CSV table of C-alpha atoms in Angstrom, one decimal:
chain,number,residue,atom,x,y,z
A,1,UNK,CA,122.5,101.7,93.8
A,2,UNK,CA,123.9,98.4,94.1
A,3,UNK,CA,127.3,97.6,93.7
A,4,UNK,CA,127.7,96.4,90.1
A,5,UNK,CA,125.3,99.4,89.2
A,6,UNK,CA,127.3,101.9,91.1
A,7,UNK,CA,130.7,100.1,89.6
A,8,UNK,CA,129.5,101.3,86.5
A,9,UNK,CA,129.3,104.9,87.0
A,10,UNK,CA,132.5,104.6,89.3
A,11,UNK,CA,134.7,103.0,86.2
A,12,UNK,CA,132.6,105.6,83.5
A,13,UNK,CA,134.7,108.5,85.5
A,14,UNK,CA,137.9,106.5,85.6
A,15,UNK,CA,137.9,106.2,82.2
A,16,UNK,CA,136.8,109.9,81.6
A,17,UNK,CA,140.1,110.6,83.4
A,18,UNK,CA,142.2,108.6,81.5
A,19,UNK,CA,140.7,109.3,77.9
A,20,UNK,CA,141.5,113.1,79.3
A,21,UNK,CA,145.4,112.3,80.0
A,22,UNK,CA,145.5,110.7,76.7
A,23,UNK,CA,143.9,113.7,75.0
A,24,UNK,CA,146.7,115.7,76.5
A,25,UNK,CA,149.1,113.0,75.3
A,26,UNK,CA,147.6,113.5,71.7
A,27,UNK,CA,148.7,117.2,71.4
A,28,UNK,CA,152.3,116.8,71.1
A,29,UNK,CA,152.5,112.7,69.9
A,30,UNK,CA,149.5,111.1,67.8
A,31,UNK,CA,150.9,107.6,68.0
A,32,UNK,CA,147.7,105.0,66.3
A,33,UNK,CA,147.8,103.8,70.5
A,34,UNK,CA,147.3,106.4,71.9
A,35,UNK,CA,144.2,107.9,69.4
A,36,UNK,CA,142.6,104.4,69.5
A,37,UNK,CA,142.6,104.3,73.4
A,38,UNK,CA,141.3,107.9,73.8
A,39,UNK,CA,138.4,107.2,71.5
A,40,UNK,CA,137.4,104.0,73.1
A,41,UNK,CA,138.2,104.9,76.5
A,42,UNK,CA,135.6,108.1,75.4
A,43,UNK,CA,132.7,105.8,74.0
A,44,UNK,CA,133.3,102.3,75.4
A,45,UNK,CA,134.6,103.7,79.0
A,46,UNK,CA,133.0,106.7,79.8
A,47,UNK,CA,129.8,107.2,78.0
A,48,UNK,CA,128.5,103.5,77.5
A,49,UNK,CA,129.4,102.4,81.3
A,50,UNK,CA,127.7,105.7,82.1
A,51,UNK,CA,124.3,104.4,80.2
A,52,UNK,CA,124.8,101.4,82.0
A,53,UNK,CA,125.3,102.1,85.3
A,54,UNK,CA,121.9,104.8,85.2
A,55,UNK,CA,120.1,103.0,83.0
A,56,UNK,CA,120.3,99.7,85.2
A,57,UNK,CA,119.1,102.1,88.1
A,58,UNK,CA,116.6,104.5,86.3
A,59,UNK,CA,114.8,102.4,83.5
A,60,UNK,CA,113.4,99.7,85.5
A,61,UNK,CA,111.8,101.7,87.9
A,62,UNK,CA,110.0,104.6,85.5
A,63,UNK,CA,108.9,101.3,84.4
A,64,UNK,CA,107.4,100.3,87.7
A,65,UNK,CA,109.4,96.8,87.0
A,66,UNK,CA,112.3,94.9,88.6
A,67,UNK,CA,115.3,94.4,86.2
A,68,UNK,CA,114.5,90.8,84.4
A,69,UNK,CA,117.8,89.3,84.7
A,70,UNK,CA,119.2,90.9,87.3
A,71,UNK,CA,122.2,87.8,87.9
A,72,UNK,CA,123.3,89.0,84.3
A,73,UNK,CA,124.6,92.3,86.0
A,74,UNK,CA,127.8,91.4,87.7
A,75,UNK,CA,128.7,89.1,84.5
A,76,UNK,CA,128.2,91.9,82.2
A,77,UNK,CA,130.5,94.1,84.5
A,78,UNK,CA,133.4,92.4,84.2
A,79,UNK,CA,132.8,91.4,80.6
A,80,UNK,CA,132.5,95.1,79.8
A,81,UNK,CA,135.5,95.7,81.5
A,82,UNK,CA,137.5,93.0,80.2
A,83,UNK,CA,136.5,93.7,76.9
A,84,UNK,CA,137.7,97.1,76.7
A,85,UNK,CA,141.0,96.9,78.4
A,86,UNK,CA,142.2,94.3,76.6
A,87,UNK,CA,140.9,96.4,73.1
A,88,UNK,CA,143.2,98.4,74.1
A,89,UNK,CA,146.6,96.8,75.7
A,90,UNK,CA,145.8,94.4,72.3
A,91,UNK,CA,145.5,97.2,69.7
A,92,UNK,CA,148.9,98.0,68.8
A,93,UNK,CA,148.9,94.2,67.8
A,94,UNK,CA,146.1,94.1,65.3
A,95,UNK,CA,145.3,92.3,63.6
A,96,UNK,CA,145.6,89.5,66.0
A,97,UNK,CA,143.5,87.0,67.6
A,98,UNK,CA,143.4,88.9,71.3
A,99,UNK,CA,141.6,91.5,69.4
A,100,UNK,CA,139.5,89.9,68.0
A,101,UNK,CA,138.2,88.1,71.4
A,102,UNK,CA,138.1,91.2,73.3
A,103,UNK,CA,136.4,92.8,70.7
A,104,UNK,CA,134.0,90.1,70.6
A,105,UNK,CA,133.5,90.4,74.3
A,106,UNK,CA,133.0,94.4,74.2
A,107,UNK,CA,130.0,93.4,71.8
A,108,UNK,CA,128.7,90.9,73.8
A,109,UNK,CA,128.2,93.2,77.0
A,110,UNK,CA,126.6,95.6,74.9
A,111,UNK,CA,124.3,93.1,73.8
A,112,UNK,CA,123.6,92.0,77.6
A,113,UNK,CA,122.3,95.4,78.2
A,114,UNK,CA,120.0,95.9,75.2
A,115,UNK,CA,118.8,92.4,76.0
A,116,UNK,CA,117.9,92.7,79.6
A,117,UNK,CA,116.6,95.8,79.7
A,118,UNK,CA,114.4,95.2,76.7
A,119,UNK,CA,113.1,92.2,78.2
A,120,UNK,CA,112.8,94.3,81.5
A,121,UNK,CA,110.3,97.0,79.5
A,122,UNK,CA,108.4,94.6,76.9
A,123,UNK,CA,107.8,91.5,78.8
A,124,UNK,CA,105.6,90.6,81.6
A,125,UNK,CA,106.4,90.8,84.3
A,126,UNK,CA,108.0,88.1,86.8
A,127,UNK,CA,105.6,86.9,90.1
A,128,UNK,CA,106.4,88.9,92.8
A,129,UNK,CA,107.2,85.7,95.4
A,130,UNK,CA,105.4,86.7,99.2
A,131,UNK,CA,108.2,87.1,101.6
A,132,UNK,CA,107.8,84.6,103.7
A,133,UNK,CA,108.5,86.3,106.9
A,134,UNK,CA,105.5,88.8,106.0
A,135,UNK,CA,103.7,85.9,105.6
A,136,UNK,CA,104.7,84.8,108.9
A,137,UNK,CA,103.5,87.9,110.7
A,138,UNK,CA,100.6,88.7,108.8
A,139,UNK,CA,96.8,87.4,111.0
A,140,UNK,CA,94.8,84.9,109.4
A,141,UNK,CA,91.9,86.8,106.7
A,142,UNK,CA,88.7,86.2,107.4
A,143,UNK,CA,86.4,86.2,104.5
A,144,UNK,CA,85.4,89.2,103.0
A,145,UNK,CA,81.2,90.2,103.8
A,146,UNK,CA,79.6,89.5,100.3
A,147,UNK,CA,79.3,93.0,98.2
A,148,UNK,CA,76.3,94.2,97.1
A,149,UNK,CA,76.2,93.9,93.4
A,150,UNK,CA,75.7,97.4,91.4
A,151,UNK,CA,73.2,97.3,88.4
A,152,UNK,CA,75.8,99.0,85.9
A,153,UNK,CA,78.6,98.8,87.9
A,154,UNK,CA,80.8,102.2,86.4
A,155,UNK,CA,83.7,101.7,88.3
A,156,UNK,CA,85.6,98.3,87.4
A,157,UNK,CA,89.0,96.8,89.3
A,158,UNK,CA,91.8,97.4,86.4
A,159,UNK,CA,90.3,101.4,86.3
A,160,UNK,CA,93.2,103.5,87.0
A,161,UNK,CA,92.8,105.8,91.0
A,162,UNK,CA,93.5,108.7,89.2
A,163,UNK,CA,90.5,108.0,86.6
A,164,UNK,CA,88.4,107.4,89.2
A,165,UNK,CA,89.3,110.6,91.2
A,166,UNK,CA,88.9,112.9,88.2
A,167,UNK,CA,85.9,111.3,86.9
A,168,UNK,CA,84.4,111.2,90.4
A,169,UNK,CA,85.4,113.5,92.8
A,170,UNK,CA,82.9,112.4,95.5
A,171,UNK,CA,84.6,109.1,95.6
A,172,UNK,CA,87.7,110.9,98.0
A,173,UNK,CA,85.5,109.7,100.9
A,174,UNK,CA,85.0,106.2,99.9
A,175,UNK,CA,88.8,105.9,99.6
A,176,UNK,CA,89.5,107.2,103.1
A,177,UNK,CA,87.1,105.7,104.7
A,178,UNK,CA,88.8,102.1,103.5
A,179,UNK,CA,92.2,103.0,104.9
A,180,UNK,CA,93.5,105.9,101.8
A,181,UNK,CA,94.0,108.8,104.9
A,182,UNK,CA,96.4,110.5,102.3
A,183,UNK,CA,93.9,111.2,99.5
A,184,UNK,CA,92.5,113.3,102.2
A,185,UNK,CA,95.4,115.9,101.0
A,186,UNK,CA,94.2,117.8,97.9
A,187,UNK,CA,97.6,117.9,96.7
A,188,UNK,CA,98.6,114.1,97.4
A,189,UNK,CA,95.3,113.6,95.2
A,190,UNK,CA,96.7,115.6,92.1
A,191,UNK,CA,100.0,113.5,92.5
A,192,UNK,CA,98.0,110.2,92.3
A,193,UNK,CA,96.3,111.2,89.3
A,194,UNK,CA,99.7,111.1,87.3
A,195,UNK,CA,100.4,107.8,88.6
A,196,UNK,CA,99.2,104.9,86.4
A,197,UNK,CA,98.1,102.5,89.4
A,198,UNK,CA,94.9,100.1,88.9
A,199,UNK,CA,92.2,100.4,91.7
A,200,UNK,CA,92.8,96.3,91.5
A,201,UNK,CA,97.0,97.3,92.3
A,202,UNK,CA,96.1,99.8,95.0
A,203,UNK,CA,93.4,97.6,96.9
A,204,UNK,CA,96.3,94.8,97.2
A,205,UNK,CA,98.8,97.3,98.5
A,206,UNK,CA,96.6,98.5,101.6
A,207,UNK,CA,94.7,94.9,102.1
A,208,UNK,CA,91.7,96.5,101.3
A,209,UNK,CA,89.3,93.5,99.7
A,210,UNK,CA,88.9,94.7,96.0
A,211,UNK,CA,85.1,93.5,95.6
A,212,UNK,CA,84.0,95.3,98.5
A,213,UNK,CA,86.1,98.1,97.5
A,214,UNK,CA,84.7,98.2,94.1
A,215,UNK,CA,81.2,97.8,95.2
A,216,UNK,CA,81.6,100.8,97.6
A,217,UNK,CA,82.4,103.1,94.8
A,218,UNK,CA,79.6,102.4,92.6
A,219,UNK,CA,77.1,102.8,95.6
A,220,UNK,CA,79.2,106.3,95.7
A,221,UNK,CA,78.8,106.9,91.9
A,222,UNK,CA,75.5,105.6,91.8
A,223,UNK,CA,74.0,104.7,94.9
A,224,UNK,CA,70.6,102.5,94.6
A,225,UNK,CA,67.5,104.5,95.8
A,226,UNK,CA,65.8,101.4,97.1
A,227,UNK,CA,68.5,100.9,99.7
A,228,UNK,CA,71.6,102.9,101.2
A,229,UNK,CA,75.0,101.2,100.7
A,230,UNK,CA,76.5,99.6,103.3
A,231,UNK,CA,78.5,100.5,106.0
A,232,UNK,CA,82.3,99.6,105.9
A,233,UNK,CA,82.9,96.4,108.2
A,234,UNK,CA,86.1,96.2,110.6
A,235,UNK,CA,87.7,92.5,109.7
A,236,UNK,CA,90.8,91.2,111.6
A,237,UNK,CA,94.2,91.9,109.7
A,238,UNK,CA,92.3,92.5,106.0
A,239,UNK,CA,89.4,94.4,104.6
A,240,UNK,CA,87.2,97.5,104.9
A,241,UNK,CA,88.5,99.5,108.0
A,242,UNK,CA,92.0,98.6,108.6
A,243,UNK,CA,93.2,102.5,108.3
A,244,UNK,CA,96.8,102.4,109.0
A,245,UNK,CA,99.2,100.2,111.0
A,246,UNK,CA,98.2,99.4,114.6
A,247,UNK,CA,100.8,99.2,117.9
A,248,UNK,CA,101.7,95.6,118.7
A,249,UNK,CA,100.3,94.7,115.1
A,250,UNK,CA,103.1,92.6,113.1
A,251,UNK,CA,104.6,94.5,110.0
A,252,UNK,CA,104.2,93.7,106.6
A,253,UNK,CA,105.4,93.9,103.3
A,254,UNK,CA,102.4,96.0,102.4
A,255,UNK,CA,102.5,98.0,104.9
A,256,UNK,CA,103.4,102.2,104.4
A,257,UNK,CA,106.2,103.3,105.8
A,258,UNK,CA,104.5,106.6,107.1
A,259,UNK,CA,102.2,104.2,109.0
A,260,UNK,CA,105.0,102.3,110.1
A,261,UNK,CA,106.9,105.1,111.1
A,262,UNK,CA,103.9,106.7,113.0
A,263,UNK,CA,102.8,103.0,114.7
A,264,UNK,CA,106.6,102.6,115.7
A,265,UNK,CA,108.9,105.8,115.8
A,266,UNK,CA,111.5,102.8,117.0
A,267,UNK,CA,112.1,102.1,113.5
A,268,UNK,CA,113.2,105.2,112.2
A,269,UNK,CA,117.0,103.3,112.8
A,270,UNK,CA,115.7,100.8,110.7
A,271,UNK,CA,114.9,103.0,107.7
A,272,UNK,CA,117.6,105.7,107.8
A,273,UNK,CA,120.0,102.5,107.5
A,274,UNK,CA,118.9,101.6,104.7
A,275,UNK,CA,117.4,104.5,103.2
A,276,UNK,CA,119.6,107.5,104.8
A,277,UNK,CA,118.0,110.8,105.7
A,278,UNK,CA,115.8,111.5,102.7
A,279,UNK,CA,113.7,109.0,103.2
A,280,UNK,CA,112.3,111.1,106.2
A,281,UNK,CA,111.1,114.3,104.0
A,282,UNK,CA,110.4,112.1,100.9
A,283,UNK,CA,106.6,112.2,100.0
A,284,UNK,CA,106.5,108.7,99.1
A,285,UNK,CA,105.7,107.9,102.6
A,286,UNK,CA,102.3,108.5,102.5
A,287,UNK,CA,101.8,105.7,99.7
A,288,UNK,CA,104.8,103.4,99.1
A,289,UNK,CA,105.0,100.4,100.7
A,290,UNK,CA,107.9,98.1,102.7
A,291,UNK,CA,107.9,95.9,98.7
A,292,UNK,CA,107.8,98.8,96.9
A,293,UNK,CA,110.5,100.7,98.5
A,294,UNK,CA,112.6,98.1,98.9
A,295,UNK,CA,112.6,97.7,95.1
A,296,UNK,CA,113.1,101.2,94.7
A,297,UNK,CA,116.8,101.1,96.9
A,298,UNK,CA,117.9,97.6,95.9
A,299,UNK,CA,117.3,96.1,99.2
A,300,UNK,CA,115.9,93.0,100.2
A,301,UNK,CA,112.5,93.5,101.4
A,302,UNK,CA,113.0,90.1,103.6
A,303,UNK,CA,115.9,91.3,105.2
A,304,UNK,CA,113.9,95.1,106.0
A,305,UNK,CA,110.8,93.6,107.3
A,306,UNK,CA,113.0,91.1,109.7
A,307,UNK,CA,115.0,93.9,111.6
A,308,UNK,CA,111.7,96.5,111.0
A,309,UNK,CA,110.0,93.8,113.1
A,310,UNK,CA,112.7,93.8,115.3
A,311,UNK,CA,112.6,97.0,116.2
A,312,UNK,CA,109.7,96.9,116.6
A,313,UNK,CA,109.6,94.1,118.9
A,314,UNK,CA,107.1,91.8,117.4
Protein backbone atom coordinates (compact mmCIF):
# COMPACT_ATOMS: atom_id res chain seq x y z
CA UNK A 1 0.00 0.00 0.00
CA UNK A 2 1.02 3.41 -0.51
CA UNK A 3 0.82 6.02 1.88
CA UNK A 4 -2.52 7.84 1.26
CA UNK A 5 -3.99 4.24 0.65
CA UNK A 6 -2.65 2.84 3.89
CA UNK A 7 -3.75 6.46 5.62
CA UNK A 8 -7.05 5.32 4.92
CA UNK A 9 -7.32 2.25 6.67
CA UNK A 10 -4.96 3.71 9.45
CA UNK A 11 -7.65 6.80 10.18
CA UNK A 12 -10.83 3.93 9.42
CA UNK A 13 -9.46 2.39 12.97
CA UNK A 14 -8.96 5.68 14.64
CA UNK A 15 -12.29 6.51 14.14
CA UNK A 16 -13.57 3.02 15.06
CA UNK A 17 -11.97 3.80 18.39
CA UNK A 18 -13.47 6.94 18.94
CA UNK A 19 -17.08 6.23 17.57
CA UNK A 20 -16.55 3.28 20.43
CA UNK A 21 -15.73 5.82 23.37
CA UNK A 22 -18.63 7.76 22.23
CA UNK A 23 -20.88 4.72 22.25
CA UNK A 24 -19.76 4.39 25.85
CA UNK A 25 -20.42 8.07 26.38
CA UNK A 26 -24.10 7.49 24.96
CA UNK A 27 -25.11 5.03 27.73
CA UNK A 28 -25.30 7.41 30.57
CA UNK A 29 -25.65 11.04 28.48
CA UNK A 30 -27.38 11.18 24.85
CA UNK A 31 -26.52 14.81 24.25
CA UNK A 32 -27.66 15.48 19.94
CA UNK A 33 -23.27 15.85 19.88
CA UNK A 34 -22.38 13.17 20.94
CA UNK A 35 -25.13 10.70 18.91
CA UNK A 36 -24.31 12.68 15.70
CA UNK A 37 -20.46 12.12 16.10
CA UNK A 38 -20.85 8.34 16.91
CA UNK A 39 -22.99 7.78 13.85
CA UNK A 40 -20.73 9.70 11.51
CA UNK A 41 -17.60 8.76 13.00
CA UNK A 42 -19.30 4.91 12.37
CA UNK A 43 -20.23 5.54 8.57
CA UNK A 44 -18.16 8.44 7.44
CA UNK A 45 -14.86 7.41 9.61
CA UNK A 46 -14.67 3.92 9.97
CA UNK A 47 -16.60 2.12 7.27
CA UNK A 48 -16.27 4.52 4.20
CA UNK A 49 -12.35 5.22 4.81
CA UNK A 50 -12.20 1.50 5.22
CA UNK A 51 -13.87 1.15 1.45
CA UNK A 52 -11.40 3.53 0.49
CA UNK A 53 -8.36 2.66 1.58
CA UNK A 54 -9.02 -1.34 0.19
CA UNK A 55 -10.76 -0.47 -2.55
CA UNK A 56 -7.97 1.98 -3.90
CA UNK A 57 -5.64 -1.17 -3.31
CA UNK A 58 -7.88 -4.17 -4.38
CA UNK A 59 -10.14 -2.90 -7.33
CA UNK A 60 -7.69 -1.74 -9.71
CA UNK A 61 -5.67 -4.69 -9.66
CA UNK A 62 -8.65 -7.63 -10.01
CA UNK A 63 -9.01 -5.31 -12.73
CA UNK A 64 -5.63 -5.79 -14.14
CA UNK A 65 -5.56 -1.78 -14.35
CA UNK A 66 -3.68 1.07 -12.73
CA UNK A 67 -5.89 3.54 -10.75
CA UNK A 68 -6.91 6.41 -13.54
CA UNK A 69 -6.36 9.35 -11.47
CA UNK A 70 -4.06 8.35 -9.16
CA UNK A 71 -2.91 12.38 -8.15
CA UNK A 72 -6.69 12.60 -7.06
CA UNK A 73 -5.72 10.23 -4.00
CA UNK A 74 -3.88 12.40 -1.56
CA UNK A 75 -6.45 15.35 -2.41
CA UNK A 76 -9.31 13.17 -1.63
CA UNK A 77 -7.55 12.16 1.80
CA UNK A 78 -7.50 15.20 3.27
CA UNK A 79 -10.76 16.35 1.87
CA UNK A 80 -12.37 13.31 3.46
CA UNK A 81 -10.78 14.11 6.51
CA UNK A 82 -11.51 17.57 6.62
CA UNK A 83 -14.89 17.00 5.78
CA UNK A 84 -15.77 14.86 8.53
CA UNK A 85 -14.11 16.50 11.41
CA UNK A 86 -15.33 19.59 10.85
CA UNK A 87 -19.15 17.84 10.47
CA UNK A 88 -18.65 17.18 13.58
CA UNK A 89 -16.71 20.10 15.77
CA UNK A 90 -19.60 22.23 13.51
CA UNK A 91 -22.72 20.23 14.42
CA UNK A 92 -23.73 21.45 17.59
CA UNK A 93 -23.96 24.79 15.54
CA UNK A 94 -26.36 23.78 12.83
CA UNK A 95 -27.67 25.22 11.00
CA UNK A 96 -24.67 27.26 10.03
CA UNK A 97 -22.63 27.86 7.15
CA UNK A 98 -19.39 25.68 8.52
CA UNK A 99 -21.82 22.86 8.12
CA UNK A 100 -22.80 23.26 5.32
CA UNK A 101 -19.12 23.54 3.69
CA UNK A 102 -17.93 20.57 5.43
CA UNK A 103 -20.76 18.80 4.51
CA UNK A 104 -20.33 19.82 1.08
CA UNK A 105 -16.71 18.59 1.21
CA UNK A 106 -17.72 15.08 2.88
CA UNK A 107 -19.76 14.69 -0.39
CA UNK A 108 -17.30 15.69 -2.61
CA UNK A 109 -14.72 13.00 -1.43
CA UNK A 110 -17.24 10.58 -1.81
CA UNK A 111 -17.73 11.54 -5.22
CA UNK A 112 -13.79 11.39 -5.94
CA UNK A 113 -13.98 7.82 -5.13
CA UNK A 114 -17.01 6.67 -7.19
CA UNK A 115 -15.48 8.80 -9.99
CA UNK A 116 -12.01 7.44 -10.14
CA UNK A 117 -12.53 4.22 -9.59
CA UNK A 118 -15.31 4.02 -12.09
CA UNK A 119 -13.30 5.49 -14.65
CA UNK A 120 -10.46 3.08 -13.39
CA UNK A 121 -12.94 -0.21 -14.35
CA UNK A 122 -15.00 1.30 -17.48
CA UNK A 123 -12.54 3.23 -19.41
CA UNK A 124 -9.62 2.28 -21.47
CA UNK A 125 -6.96 2.08 -20.36
CA UNK A 126 -3.95 4.73 -20.10
CA UNK A 127 -0.52 3.86 -22.43
CA UNK A 128 1.70 2.21 -20.42
CA UNK A 129 4.90 4.88 -21.10
CA UNK A 130 8.40 2.38 -21.70
CA UNK A 131 10.73 3.09 -18.84
CA UNK A 132 13.30 4.61 -20.24
CA UNK A 133 16.09 2.96 -18.42
CA UNK A 134 14.68 -0.43 -19.72
CA UNK A 135 14.86 1.03 -22.84
CA UNK A 136 18.32 1.88 -22.20
CA UNK A 137 19.49 -1.60 -21.33
CA UNK A 138 17.46 -3.50 -23.68
CA UNK A 139 19.89 -4.84 -27.23
CA UNK A 140 18.83 -3.60 -30.44
CA UNK A 141 15.77 -6.19 -32.24
CA UNK A 142 16.61 -7.54 -35.19
CA UNK A 143 13.80 -8.24 -37.39
CA UNK A 144 11.69 -10.99 -36.85
CA UNK A 145 12.27 -14.28 -39.77
CA UNK A 146 9.00 -13.93 -41.85
CA UNK A 147 6.22 -16.62 -40.51
CA UNK A 148 4.88 -19.00 -42.58
CA UNK A 149 1.37 -18.21 -43.20
CA UNK A 150 -1.30 -20.98 -42.08
CA UNK A 151 -4.22 -21.75 -44.54
CA UNK A 152 -7.03 -21.37 -41.72
CA UNK A 153 -4.99 -20.01 -39.23
CA UNK A 154 -7.18 -21.40 -35.78
CA UNK A 155 -5.24 -19.76 -33.41
CA UNK A 156 -5.44 -15.78 -33.66
CA UNK A 157 -3.30 -13.02 -31.37
CA UNK A 158 -6.24 -11.54 -28.97
CA UNK A 159 -7.21 -15.68 -28.22
CA UNK A 160 -6.89 -15.90 -24.56
CA UNK A 161 -3.51 -18.75 -23.29
CA UNK A 162 -5.81 -20.50 -21.30
CA UNK A 163 -8.22 -21.04 -24.52
CA UNK A 164 -5.52 -22.14 -26.33
CA UNK A 165 -4.23 -24.61 -23.65
CA UNK A 166 -7.70 -26.25 -23.11
CA UNK A 167 -8.60 -26.35 -26.69
CA UNK A 168 -5.18 -27.63 -27.65
CA UNK A 169 -3.25 -29.41 -25.28
CA UNK A 170 -0.45 -30.32 -27.68
CA UNK A 171 0.37 -26.65 -27.94
CA UNK A 172 2.38 -26.92 -24.15
CA UNK A 173 5.48 -27.59 -26.25
CA UNK A 174 5.23 -24.76 -28.62
CA UNK A 175 4.90 -22.50 -25.65
CA UNK A 176 8.10 -23.78 -23.98
CA UNK A 177 9.98 -24.07 -26.66
CA UNK A 178 9.54 -19.99 -27.22
CA UNK A 179 10.68 -19.19 -23.70
CA UNK A 180 7.09 -20.30 -21.45
CA UNK A 181 9.51 -23.00 -19.17
CA UNK A 182 6.66 -22.65 -16.50
CA UNK A 183 3.75 -24.15 -18.54
CA UNK A 184 5.92 -27.05 -18.33
CA UNK A 185 4.27 -27.43 -14.71
CA UNK A 186 0.87 -29.13 -15.09
CA UNK A 187 -0.41 -27.20 -12.27
CA UNK A 188 1.10 -23.59 -13.34
CA UNK A 189 -1.02 -24.62 -16.61
CA UNK A 190 -4.40 -25.03 -14.73
CA UNK A 191 -3.61 -21.59 -12.98
CA UNK A 192 -3.14 -19.85 -16.38
CA UNK A 193 -6.28 -21.06 -17.61
CA UNK A 194 -8.23 -18.84 -15.10
CA UNK A 195 -6.24 -15.97 -16.04
CA UNK A 196 -7.83 -13.78 -18.81
CA UNK A 197 -4.40 -12.93 -20.69
CA UNK A 198 -4.36 -12.60 -24.67
CA UNK A 199 -1.70 -14.75 -26.52
CA UNK A 200 -1.05 -11.01 -28.16
CA UNK A 201 -0.49 -9.75 -24.03
CA UNK A 202 1.64 -12.69 -23.16
CA UNK A 203 3.95 -12.64 -26.38
CA UNK A 204 4.85 -8.83 -25.36
CA UNK A 205 5.63 -9.79 -21.75
CA UNK A 206 8.43 -12.49 -22.69
CA UNK A 207 9.60 -10.59 -26.10
CA UNK A 208 8.47 -13.41 -27.95
CA UNK A 209 7.53 -11.97 -31.64
CA UNK A 210 3.72 -12.54 -31.74
CA UNK A 211 3.58 -13.50 -35.64
CA UNK A 212 5.99 -16.09 -35.36
CA UNK A 213 4.44 -17.10 -32.23
CA UNK A 214 1.19 -17.32 -33.79
CA UNK A 215 2.28 -19.00 -36.78
CA UNK A 216 4.03 -21.76 -34.63
CA UNK A 217 0.86 -22.76 -32.99
CA UNK A 218 -1.22 -23.26 -35.99
CA UNK A 219 1.64 -25.48 -37.58
CA UNK A 220 1.05 -27.21 -33.95
CA UNK A 221 -2.77 -27.26 -34.44
CA UNK A 222 -2.61 -28.00 -37.92
CA UNK A 223 0.57 -28.55 -39.32
CA UNK A 224 0.78 -28.50 -43.32
CA UNK A 225 1.59 -32.02 -44.76
CA UNK A 226 3.50 -30.60 -47.67
CA UNK A 227 6.15 -29.15 -45.39
CA UNK A 228 7.18 -29.45 -41.53
CA UNK A 229 6.99 -26.11 -39.61
CA UNK A 230 9.87 -24.45 -38.96
CA UNK A 231 12.34 -24.58 -36.47
CA UNK A 232 12.38 -21.83 -33.72
CA UNK A 233 15.30 -19.27 -34.61
CA UNK A 234 17.68 -17.82 -31.77
CA UNK A 235 17.59 -13.69 -32.44
CA UNK A 236 19.71 -11.31 -30.24
CA UNK A 237 17.68 -9.78 -27.27
CA UNK A 238 13.93 -10.55 -28.93
CA UNK A 239 12.20 -13.46 -30.54
CA UNK A 240 11.85 -17.31 -30.77
CA UNK A 241 14.45 -18.78 -28.30
CA UNK A 242 15.19 -16.27 -25.72
CA UNK A 243 14.09 -18.82 -22.72
CA UNK A 244 14.83 -16.87 -19.63
CA UNK A 245 17.20 -14.14 -18.51
CA UNK A 246 20.88 -14.63 -19.46
CA UNK A 247 24.21 -13.64 -16.96
CA UNK A 248 25.74 -10.32 -17.95
CA UNK A 249 22.37 -9.74 -20.00
CA UNK A 250 20.81 -6.09 -18.99
CA UNK A 251 17.44 -6.39 -17.07
CA UNK A 252 14.20 -5.31 -18.19
CA UNK A 253 11.00 -4.33 -17.45
CA UNK A 254 9.70 -7.50 -18.96
CA UNK A 255 11.72 -9.47 -17.58
CA UNK A 256 10.39 -12.45 -14.70
CA UNK A 257 11.47 -12.09 -11.55
CA UNK A 258 12.09 -15.95 -11.14
CA UNK A 259 14.47 -15.49 -14.15
CA UNK A 260 15.94 -12.63 -12.59
CA UNK A 261 16.29 -14.12 -9.49
CA UNK A 262 17.81 -17.41 -10.97
CA UNK A 263 20.30 -15.15 -13.59
CA UNK A 264 21.38 -13.00 -10.55
CA UNK A 265 20.77 -14.39 -6.93
CA UNK A 266 22.59 -10.79 -6.15
CA UNK A 267 19.24 -9.28 -6.38
CA UNK A 268 17.39 -11.00 -3.91
CA UNK A 269 18.36 -7.48 -1.69
CA UNK A 270 16.77 -5.78 -4.31
CA UNK A 271 13.36 -7.46 -4.18
CA UNK A 272 12.97 -8.30 -0.49
CA UNK A 273 13.27 -4.37 -0.13
CA UNK A 274 10.72 -3.66 -1.91
CA UNK A 275 8.66 -6.68 -1.81
CA UNK A 276 9.66 -8.24 1.80
CA UNK A 277 9.84 -11.96 2.32
CA UNK A 278 6.71 -13.21 0.44
CA UNK A 279 7.72 -12.36 -2.55
CA UNK A 280 10.26 -15.37 -2.31
CA UNK A 281 7.46 -18.21 -1.88
CA UNK A 282 4.88 -16.27 -4.02
CA UNK A 283 3.99 -18.22 -7.25
CA UNK A 284 3.81 -15.24 -9.27
CA UNK A 285 7.41 -15.57 -9.92
CA UNK A 286 7.23 -17.91 -12.51
CA UNK A 287 5.03 -15.31 -14.72
CA UNK A 288 4.94 -11.77 -13.42
CA UNK A 289 7.08 -9.46 -14.69
CA UNK A 290 9.56 -6.30 -13.24
CA UNK A 291 6.08 -3.79 -14.81
CA UNK A 292 3.71 -6.00 -13.59
CA UNK A 293 4.90 -6.39 -10.15
CA UNK A 294 5.77 -3.14 -9.69
CA UNK A 295 2.20 -2.19 -10.34
CA UNK A 296 1.07 -4.71 -8.07
CA UNK A 297 3.18 -3.06 -4.77
CA UNK A 298 2.90 0.59 -5.76
CA UNK A 299 6.52 0.92 -6.67
CA UNK A 300 8.12 2.59 -9.40
CA UNK A 301 9.21 0.12 -11.91
CA UNK A 302 12.01 2.87 -12.99
CA UNK A 303 13.32 3.14 -9.71
CA UNK A 304 13.39 -1.17 -9.35
CA UNK A 305 14.95 -1.88 -12.57
CA UNK A 306 17.82 1.02 -11.81
CA UNK A 307 19.09 -0.61 -8.41
CA UNK A 308 17.98 -4.40 -9.90
CA UNK A 309 20.54 -3.47 -12.55
CA UNK A 310 22.76 -2.37 -10.00
CA UNK A 311 22.99 -5.25 -8.31
CA UNK A 312 23.41 -6.73 -10.76
CA UNK A 313 26.14 -4.93 -12.08
CA UNK A 314 25.19 -4.05 -15.51
Amino acid sequence: MDRYTKGFVVASLAYFFLAAVLGIWMGGNTPGWVRFAHVHFNLLGFMSMMIYGVGYFILPRFNGRTLHWPSWVPVHFYVANLGLIGMVATASERPSNGFVIFSILSVISAGMFAVNLGATMLLPPKPVEEEDEGKAHAPPAAPPPPPPPPAAPAIGPEMRVGEILTRWPQTVEVFVGHGFSSLSNPEHREQVKQIPITLRMACERHNVDLDYMVAELNGAVAPAPAKPAPAAKTLPGKGPGKAKLSRGEPIGADHILGDILSAYPETEKVFRKYYGEGCFSCPGQATESVQQSAMMHNVSAKQLLSELNQAAGV
